[in-house]
PDB file of C-alpha atoms in Angstrom:
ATOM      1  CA  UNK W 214      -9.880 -54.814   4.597  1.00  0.00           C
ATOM      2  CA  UNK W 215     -10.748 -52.221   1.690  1.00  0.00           C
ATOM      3  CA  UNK W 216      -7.723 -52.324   0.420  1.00  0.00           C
ATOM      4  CA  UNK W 217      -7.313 -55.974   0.638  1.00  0.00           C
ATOM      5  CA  UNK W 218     -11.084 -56.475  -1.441  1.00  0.00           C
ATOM      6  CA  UNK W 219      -9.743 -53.637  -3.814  1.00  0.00           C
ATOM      7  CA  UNK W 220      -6.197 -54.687  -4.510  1.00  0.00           C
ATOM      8  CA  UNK W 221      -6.433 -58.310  -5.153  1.00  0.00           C
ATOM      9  CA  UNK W 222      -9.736 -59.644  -5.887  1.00  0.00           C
ATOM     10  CA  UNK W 223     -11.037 -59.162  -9.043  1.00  0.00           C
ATOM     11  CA  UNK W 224     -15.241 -58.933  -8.297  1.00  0.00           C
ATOM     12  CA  UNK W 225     -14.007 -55.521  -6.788  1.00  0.00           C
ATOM     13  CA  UNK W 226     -11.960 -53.928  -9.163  1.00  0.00           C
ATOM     14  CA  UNK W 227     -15.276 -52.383 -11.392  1.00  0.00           C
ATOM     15  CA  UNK W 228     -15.997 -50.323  -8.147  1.00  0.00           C
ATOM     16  CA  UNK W 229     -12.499 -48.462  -8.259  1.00  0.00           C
ATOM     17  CA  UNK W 230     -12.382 -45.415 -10.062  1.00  0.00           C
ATOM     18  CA  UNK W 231      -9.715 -42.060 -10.912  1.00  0.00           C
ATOM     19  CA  UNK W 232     -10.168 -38.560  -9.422  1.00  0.00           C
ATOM     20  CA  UNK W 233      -8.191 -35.606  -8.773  1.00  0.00           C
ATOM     21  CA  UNK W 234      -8.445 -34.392  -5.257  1.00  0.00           C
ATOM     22  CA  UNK W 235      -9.923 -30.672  -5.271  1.00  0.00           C
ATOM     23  CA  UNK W 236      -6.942 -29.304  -2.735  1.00  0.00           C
ATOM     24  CA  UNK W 237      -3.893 -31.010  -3.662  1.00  0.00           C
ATOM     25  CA  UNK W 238      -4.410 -31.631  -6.978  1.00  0.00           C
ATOM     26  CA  UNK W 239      -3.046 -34.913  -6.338  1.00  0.00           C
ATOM     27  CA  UNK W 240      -4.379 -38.138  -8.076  1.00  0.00           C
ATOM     28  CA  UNK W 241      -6.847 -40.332  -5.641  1.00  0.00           C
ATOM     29  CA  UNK W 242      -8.636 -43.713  -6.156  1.00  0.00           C
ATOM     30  CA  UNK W 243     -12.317 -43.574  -5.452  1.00  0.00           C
ATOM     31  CA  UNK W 244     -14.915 -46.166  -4.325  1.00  0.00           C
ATOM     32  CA  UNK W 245     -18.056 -44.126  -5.143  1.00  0.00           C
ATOM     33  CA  UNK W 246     -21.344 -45.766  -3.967  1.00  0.00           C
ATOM     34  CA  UNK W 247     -23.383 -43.488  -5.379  1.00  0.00           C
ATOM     35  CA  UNK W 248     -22.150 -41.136  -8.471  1.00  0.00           C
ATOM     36  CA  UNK W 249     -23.230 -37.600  -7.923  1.00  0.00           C
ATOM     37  CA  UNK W 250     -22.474 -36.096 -10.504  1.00  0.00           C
ATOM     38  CA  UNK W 251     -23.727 -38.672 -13.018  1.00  0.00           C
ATOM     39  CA  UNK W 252     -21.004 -37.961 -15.105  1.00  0.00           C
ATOM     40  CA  UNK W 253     -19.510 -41.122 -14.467  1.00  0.00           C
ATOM     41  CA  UNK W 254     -21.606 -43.706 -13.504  1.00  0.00           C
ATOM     42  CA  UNK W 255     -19.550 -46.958 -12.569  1.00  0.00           C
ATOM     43  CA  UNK W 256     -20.847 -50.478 -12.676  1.00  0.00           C
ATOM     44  CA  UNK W 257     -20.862 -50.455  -8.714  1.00  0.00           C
ATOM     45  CA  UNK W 258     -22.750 -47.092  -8.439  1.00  0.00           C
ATOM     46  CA  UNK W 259     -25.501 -48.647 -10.889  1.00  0.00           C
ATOM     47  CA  UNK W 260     -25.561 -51.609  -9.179  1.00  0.00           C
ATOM     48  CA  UNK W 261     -25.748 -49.813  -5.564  1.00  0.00           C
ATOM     49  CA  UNK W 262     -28.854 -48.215  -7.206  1.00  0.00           C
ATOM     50  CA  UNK W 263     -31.187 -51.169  -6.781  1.00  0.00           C
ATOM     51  CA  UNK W 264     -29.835 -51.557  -3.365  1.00  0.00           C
ATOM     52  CA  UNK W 265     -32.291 -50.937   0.233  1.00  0.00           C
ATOM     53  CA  UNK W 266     -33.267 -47.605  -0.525  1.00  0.00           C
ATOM     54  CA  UNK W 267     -32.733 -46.906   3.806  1.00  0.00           C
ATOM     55  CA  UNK W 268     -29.354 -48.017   3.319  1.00  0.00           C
ATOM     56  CA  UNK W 269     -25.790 -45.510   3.852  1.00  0.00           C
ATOM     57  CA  UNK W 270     -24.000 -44.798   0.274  1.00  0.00           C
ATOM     58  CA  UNK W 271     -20.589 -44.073   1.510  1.00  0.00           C
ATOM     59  CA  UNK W 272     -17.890 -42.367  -1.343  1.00  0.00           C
ATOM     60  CA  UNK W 273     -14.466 -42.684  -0.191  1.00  0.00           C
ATOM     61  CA  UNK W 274     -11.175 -42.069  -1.548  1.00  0.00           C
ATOM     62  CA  UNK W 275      -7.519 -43.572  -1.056  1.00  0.00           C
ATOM     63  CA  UNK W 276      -4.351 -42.698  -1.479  1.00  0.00           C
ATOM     64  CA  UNK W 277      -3.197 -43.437  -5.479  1.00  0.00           C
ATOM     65  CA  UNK W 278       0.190 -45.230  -4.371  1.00  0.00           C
ATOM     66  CA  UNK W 279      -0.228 -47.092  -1.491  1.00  0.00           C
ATOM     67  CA  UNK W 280      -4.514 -47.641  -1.927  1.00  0.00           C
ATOM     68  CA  UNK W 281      -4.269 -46.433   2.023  1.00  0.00           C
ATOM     69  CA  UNK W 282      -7.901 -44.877   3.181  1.00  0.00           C
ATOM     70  CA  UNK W 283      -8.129 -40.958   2.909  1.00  0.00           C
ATOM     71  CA  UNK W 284     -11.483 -39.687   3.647  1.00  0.00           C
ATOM     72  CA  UNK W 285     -15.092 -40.356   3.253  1.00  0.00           C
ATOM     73  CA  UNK W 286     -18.662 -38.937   2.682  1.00  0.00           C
ATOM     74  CA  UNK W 287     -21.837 -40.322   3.230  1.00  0.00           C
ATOM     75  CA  UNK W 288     -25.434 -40.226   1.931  1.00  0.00           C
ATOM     76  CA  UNK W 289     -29.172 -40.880   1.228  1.00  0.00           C
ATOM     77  CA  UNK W 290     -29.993 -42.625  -1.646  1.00  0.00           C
ATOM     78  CA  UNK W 291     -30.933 -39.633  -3.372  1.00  0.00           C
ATOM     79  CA  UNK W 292     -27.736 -38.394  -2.870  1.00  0.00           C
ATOM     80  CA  UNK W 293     -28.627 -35.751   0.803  1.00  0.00           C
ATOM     81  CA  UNK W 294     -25.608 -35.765   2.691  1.00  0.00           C
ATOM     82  CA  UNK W 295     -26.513 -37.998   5.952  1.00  0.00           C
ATOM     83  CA  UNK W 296     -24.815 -37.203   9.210  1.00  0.00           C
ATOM     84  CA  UNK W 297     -23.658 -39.071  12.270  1.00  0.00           C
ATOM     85  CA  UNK W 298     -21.346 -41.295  10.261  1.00  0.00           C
ATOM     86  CA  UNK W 299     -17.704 -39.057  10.234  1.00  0.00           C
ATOM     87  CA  UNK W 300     -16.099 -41.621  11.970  1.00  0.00           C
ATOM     88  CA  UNK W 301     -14.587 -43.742   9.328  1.00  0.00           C
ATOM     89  CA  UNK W 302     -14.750 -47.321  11.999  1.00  0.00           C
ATOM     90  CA  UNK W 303     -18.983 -46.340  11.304  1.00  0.00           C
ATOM     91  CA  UNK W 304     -18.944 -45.304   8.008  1.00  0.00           C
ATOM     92  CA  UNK W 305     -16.655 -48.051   5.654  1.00  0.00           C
ATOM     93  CA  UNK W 306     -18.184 -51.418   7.148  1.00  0.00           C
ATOM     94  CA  UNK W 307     -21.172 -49.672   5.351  1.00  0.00           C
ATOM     95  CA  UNK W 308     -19.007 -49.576   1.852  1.00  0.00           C
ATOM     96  CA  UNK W 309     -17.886 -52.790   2.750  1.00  0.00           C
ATOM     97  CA  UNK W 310     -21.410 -54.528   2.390  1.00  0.00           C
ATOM     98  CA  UNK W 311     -22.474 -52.443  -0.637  1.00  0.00           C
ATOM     99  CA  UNK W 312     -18.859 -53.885  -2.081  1.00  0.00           C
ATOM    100  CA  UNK W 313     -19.997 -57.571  -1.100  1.00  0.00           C
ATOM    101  CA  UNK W 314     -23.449 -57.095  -2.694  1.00  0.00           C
ATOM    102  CA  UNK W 315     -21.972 -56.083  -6.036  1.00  0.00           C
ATOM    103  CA  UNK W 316     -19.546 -58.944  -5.834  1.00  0.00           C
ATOM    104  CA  UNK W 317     -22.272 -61.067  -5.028  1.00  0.00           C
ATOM    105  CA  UNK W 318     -24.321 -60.218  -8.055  1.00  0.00           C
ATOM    106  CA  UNK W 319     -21.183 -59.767  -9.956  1.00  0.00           C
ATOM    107  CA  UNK W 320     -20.615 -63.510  -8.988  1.00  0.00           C
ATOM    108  CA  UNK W 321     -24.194 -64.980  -8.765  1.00  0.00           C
ATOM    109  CA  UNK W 322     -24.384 -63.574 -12.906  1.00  0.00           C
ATOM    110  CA  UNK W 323     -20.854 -65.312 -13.770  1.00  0.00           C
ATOM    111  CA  UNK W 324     -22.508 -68.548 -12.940  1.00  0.00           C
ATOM    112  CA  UNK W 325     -24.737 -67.505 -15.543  1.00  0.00           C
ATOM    113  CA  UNK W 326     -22.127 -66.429 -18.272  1.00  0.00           C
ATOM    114  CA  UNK W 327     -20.175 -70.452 -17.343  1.00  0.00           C
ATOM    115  CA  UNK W 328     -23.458 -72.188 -17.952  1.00  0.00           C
ATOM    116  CA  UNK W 329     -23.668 -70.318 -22.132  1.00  0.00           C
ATOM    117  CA  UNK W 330     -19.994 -70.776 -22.348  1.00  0.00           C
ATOM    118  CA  UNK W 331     -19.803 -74.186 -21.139  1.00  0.00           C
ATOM    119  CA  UNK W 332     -23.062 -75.271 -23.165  1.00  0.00           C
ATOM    120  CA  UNK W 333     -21.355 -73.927 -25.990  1.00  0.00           C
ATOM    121  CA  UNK W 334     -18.081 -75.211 -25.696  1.00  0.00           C
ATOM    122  CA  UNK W 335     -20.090 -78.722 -25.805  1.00  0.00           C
ATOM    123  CA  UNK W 336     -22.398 -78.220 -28.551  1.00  0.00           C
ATOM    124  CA  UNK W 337     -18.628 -77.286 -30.513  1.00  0.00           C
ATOM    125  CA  UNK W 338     -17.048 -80.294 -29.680  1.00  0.00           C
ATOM    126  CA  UNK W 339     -19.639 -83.288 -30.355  1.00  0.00           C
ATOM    127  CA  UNK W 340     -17.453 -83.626 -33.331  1.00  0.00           C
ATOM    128  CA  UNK W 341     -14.657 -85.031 -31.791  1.00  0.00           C
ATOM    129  CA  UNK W 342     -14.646 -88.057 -29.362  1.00  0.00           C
ATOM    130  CA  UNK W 343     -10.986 -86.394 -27.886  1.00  0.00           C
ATOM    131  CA  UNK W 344     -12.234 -82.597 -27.094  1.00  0.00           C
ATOM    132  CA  UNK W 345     -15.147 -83.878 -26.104  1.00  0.00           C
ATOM    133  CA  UNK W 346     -13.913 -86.014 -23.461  1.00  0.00           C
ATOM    134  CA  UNK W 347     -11.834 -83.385 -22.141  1.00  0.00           C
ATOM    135  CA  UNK W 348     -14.682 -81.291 -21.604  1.00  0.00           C
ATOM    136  CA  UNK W 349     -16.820 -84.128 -20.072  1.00  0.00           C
ATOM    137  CA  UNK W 350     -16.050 -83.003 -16.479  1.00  0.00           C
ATOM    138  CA  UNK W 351     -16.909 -79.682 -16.093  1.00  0.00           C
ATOM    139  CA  UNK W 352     -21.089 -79.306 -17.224  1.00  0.00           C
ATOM    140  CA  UNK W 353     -22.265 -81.462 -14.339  1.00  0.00           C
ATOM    141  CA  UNK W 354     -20.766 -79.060 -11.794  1.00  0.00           C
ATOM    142  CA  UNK W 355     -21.506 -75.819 -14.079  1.00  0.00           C
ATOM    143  CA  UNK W 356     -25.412 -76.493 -14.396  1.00  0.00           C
ATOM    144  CA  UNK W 357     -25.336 -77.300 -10.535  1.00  0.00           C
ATOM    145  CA  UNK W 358     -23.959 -73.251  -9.512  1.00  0.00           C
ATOM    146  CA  UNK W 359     -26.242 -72.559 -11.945  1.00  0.00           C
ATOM    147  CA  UNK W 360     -29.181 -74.164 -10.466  1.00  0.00           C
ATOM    148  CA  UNK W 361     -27.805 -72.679  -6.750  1.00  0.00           C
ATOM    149  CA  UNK W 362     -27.677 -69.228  -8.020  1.00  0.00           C
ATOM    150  CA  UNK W 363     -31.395 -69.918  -9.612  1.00  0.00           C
ATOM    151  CA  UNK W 364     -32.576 -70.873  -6.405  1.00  0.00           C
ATOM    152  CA  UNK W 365     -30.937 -68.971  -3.374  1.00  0.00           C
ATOM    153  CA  UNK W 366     -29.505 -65.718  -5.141  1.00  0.00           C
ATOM    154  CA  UNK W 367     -31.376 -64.156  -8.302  1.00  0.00           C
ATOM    155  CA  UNK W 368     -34.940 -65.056  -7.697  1.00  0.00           C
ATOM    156  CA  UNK W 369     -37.473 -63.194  -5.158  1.00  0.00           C
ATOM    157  CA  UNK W 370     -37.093 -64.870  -2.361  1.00  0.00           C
ATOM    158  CA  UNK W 371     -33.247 -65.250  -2.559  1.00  0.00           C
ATOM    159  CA  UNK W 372     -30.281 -63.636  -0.787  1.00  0.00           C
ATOM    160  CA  UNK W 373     -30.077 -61.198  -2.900  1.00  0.00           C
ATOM    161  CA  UNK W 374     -33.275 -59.964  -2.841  1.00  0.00           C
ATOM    162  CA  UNK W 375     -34.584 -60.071   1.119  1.00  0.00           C
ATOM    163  CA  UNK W 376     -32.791 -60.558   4.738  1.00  0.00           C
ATOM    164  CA  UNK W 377     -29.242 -60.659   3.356  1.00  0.00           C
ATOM    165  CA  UNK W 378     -29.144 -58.059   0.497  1.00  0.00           C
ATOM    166  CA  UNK W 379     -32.410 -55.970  -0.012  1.00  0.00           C
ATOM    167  CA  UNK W 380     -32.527 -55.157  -3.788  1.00  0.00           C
ATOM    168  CA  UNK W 381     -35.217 -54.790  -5.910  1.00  0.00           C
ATOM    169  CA  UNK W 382     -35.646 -58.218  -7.813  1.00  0.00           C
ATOM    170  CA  UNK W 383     -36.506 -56.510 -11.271  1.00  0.00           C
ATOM    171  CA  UNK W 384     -33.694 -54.188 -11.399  1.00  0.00           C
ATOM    172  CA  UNK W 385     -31.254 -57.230 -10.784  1.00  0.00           C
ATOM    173  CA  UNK W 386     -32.726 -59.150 -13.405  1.00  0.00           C
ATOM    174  CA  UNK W 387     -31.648 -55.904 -15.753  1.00  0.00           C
ATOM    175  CA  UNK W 388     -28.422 -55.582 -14.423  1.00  0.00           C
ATOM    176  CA  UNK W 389     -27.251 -59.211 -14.586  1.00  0.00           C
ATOM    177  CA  UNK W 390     -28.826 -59.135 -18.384  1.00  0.00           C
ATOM    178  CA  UNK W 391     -26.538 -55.932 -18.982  1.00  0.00           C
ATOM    179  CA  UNK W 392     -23.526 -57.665 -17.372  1.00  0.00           C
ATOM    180  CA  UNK W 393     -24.070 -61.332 -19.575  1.00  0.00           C
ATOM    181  CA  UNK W 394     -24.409 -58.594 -22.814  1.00  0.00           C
ATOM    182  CA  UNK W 395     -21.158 -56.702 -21.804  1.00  0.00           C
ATOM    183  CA  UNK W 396     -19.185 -60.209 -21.231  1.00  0.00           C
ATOM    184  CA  UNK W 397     -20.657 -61.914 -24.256  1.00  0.00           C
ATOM    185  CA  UNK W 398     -19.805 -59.056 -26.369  1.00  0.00           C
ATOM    186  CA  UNK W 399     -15.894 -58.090 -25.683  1.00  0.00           C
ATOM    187  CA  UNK W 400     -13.633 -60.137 -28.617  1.00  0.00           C
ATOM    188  CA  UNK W 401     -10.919 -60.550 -26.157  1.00  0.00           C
ATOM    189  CA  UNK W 402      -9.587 -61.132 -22.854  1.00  0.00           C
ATOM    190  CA  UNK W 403      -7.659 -57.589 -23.095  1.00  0.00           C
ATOM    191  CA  UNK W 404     -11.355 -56.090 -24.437  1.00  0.00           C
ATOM    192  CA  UNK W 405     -13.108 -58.189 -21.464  1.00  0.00           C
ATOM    193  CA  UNK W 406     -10.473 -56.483 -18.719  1.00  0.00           C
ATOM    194  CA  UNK W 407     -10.203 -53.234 -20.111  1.00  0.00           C
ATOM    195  CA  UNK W 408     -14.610 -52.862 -20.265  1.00  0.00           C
ATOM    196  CA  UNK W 409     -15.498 -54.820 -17.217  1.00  0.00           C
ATOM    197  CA  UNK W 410     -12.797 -55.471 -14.288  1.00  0.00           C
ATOM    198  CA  UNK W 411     -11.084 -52.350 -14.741  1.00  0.00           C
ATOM    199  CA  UNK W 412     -14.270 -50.358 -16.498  1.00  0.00           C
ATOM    200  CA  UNK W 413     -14.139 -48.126 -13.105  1.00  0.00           C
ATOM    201  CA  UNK W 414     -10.528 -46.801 -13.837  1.00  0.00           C
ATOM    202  CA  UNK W 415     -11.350 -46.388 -17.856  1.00  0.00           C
ATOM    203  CA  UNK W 416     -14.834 -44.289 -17.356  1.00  0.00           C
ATOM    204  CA  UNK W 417     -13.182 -41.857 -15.436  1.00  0.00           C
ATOM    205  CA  UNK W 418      -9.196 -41.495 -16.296  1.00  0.00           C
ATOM    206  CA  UNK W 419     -10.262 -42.893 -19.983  1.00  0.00           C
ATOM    207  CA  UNK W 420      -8.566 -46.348 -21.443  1.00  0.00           C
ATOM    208  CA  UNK W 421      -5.281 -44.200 -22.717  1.00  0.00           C
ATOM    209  CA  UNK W 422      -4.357 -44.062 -19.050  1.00  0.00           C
ATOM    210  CA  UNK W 423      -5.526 -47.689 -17.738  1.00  0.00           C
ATOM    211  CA  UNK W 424      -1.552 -49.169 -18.387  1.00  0.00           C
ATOM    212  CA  UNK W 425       0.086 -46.568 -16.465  1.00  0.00           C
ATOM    213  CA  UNK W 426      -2.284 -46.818 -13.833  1.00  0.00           C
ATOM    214  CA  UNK W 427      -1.820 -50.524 -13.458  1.00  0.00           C
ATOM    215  CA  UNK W 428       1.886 -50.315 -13.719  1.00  0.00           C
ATOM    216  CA  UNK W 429       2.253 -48.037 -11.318  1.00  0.00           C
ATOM    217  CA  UNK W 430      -0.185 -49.700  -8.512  1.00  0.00           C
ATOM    218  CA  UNK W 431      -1.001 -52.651  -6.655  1.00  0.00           C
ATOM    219  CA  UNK W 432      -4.449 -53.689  -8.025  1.00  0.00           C
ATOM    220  CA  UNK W 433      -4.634 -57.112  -9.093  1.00  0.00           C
ATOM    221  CA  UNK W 434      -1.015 -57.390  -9.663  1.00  0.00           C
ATOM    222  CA  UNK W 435      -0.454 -61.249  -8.634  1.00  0.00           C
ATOM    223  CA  UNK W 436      -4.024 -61.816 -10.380  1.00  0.00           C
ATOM    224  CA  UNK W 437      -2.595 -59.964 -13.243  1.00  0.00           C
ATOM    225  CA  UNK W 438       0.593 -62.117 -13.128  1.00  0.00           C
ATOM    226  CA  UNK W 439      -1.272 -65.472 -12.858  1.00  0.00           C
ATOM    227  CA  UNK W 440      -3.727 -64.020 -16.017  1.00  0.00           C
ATOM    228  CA  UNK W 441      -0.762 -63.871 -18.465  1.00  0.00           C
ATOM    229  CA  UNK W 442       0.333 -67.244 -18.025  1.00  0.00           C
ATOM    230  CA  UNK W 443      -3.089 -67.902 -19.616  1.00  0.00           C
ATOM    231  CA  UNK W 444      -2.378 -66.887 -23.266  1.00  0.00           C
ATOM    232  CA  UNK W 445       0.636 -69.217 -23.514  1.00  0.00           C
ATOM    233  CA  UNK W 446      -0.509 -71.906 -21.803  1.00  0.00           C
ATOM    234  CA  UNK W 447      -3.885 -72.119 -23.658  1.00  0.00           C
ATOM    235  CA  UNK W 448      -1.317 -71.607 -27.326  1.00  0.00           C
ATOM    236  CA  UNK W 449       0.793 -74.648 -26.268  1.00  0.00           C
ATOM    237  CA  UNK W 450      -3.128 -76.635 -25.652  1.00  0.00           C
ATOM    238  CA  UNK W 451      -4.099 -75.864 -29.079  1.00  0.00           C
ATOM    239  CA  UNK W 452      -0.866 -76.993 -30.406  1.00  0.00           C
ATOM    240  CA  UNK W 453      -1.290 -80.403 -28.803  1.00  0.00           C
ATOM    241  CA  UNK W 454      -4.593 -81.143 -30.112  1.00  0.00           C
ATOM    242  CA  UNK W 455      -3.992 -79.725 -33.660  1.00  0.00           C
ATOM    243  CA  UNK W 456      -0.941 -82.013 -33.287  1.00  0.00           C
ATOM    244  CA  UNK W 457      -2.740 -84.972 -32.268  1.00  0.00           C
ATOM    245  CA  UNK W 458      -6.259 -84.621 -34.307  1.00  0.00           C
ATOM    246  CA  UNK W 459      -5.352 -82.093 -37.571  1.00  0.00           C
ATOM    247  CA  UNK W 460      -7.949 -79.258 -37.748  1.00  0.00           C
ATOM    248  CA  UNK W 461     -10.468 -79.890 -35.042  1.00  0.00           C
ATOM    249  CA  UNK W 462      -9.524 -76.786 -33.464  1.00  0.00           C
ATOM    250  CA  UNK W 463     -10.763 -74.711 -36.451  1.00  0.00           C
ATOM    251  CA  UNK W 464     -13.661 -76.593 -36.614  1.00  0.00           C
ATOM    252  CA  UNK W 465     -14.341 -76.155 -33.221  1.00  0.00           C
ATOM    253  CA  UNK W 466     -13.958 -72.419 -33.335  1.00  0.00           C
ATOM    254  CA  UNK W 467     -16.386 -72.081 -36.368  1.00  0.00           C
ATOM    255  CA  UNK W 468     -18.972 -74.290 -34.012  1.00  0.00           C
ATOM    256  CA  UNK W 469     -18.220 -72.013 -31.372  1.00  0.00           C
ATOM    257  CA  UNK W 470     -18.995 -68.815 -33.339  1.00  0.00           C
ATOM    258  CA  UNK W 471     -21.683 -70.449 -34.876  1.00  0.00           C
ATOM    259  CA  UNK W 472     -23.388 -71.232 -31.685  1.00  0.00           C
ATOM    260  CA  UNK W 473     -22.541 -67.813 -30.109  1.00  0.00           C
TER     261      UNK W 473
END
C-alpha cells in the first residue's frame, strides 16, 4: 500500500525524499516523518509537526528501483527512539495515517488554491460573453468544496483538527497559508512540480538530479504521462478561441495577472 500511495498519487509525492544508505552506499527513497537532522526538512515532516504530539513518527526507507519497503525506525515527537514497534505490520500503518493526514491537508488547502484561481479566471473573462460561458460551470461546484473544507476540515472542530486527525488548529492555518504562497508563486507548471510535488526529491538530491530520478523510477509515471498531454491540449484551446474571437486571450491573460 506504501508504494501504491507513493508511486502514483500525487498528494504523496512531497513526502518522498533521496538518501544514501550508510552500509551499502546504495541510493534509497525515504519517507521521513520526522527530519532529524533538520537538515532537510520536507513538506511532510513540517506538516507531521503539528500532528498529536502522542502519536508514532515512523522514517522508513525503500528500495530506489523497485520503491519495495527496506527498513524502518520509529519515534517520539521529539525525535527519542520509541520501542515495541520493529515489526514493520505495527510500525507502517502508523506512516500510513501520518501520509493520509498530509494528503488530507494537502487536499483540504487545494480547495482553497481552486476557489482564487477559479474567482480569478472569472473576474478575467467578464469581457467576453464566449470565455465566459465556458467557464460558467465550474464556480458553483468550486465555492461548494470550498465551503465543505470551511466547515468539516480546516476549522476547530473539523476532521482535521479532533477525533480523525489531532493537529493543532493554528499551526494548520500556517501551513495551508505557506502551501497557497508556494502554489501562487511558481510561474509554471514545470516550477509548480519541481517546488511542490516533487520538493521531497529536490531538498535532498537537489533539482540537478530530479530528471534522472524520475526517468529512472516509477513515481507518478502514468500521472506524469497524462500531465504532458496538458501543454498541447491547452495550445490547441487557445488557438480556437484566438481563432474564433481575435485577442481575447491576451486580454484575458493581462486580467488574469492583473487580478493575481
Amino acid at each position: 500500500n506504501l508504494k501504491l500511495f507513493c508511486t502514483t498519487n500525487a498528494f504523496f509525492t512531497p513526502a518522498i525524499g533521496i538518501e544514501t544508505d550508510p552500509q551499502t552506499h546504495e541510493r534509497v527513497f525515504v519517507v521521513n516523518s520526522i527530519d532529524l537532522t533538520k537538515a532537510h526538512p520536507t513538506l511532510f515532516s513540517r506538516a507531521i509537526e503539528m500532528y498529536d504530539a502522542s502519536y508514532p513518527r515512523v522514517n522508513a526507507t525503500f528500495d530506489f528501483a523497485t520503491f519495495t519497503f527496506r527498513s524502518h525506525r520509529v519515534y517520539d515527537a521529539q525525535g527519542q527512539p520509541l520501542a515495541g514497534y520493529s515489526d514493520p505490520n505495527i510500525a507502517l500503518p502508523y506512516l500510513c495515517t501520518l501520509l493520509l493526514y498530509f494528503s488530507q491537508v494537502v487536499h483540504a488547502t487545494i480547495h482553497i488554491f481552486d476557489l482564487i484561481m477559479v474567482t480569478g479566471i472569472l473576474d478575467a473573462t467578464e469581457h467576453n460573453a464566449f470565455l465566459f460561458k465556458f467557464i460558467d460551470p465550474f464556480p458553483a461546484n468550486i465555492f461548494l468544496k470550498y465551503l465543505e473544507v470551511e466547515n468539516l476540515l480546516i476549522t476547530k472542530d473539523g476532521a482535521l483538527t479532533t477525533t480523525a486527525f489531532r493537529s493543532d488548529y493554528s499551526k494548520l492555518i500556517v501551513f495551508s497559508k505557506d502551501l497557497l504562497v508556494l502554489w501562487l508563486h511558481q510561474p509554471s507548471a514545470d516550477a509548480l512540480l519541481r517546488h511542490f510535488f516533487f520538493s521531497g526529491i529536490t531538498a535532498t538530491a537537489g533539482e540537478a538530479a530530479l530528471e534522472e530520478i524520475l526517468d529512472s523510477t516509477l513515481i507518478l509515471h502514468e500521472w506524469r504521462q497524462h500531465l504532458s498531454h496538458a501543454r498541447p491540449f491547452t495550445q490547441q484551446l487557445v488557438e480556437v478561441f484566438d481563432h474564433r474571437h481575435a485577442g481575447v486571450i491576451d486580454t484575458t491573460d493581462k486580467l488574469l495577472a492583473s487580478y493575481f
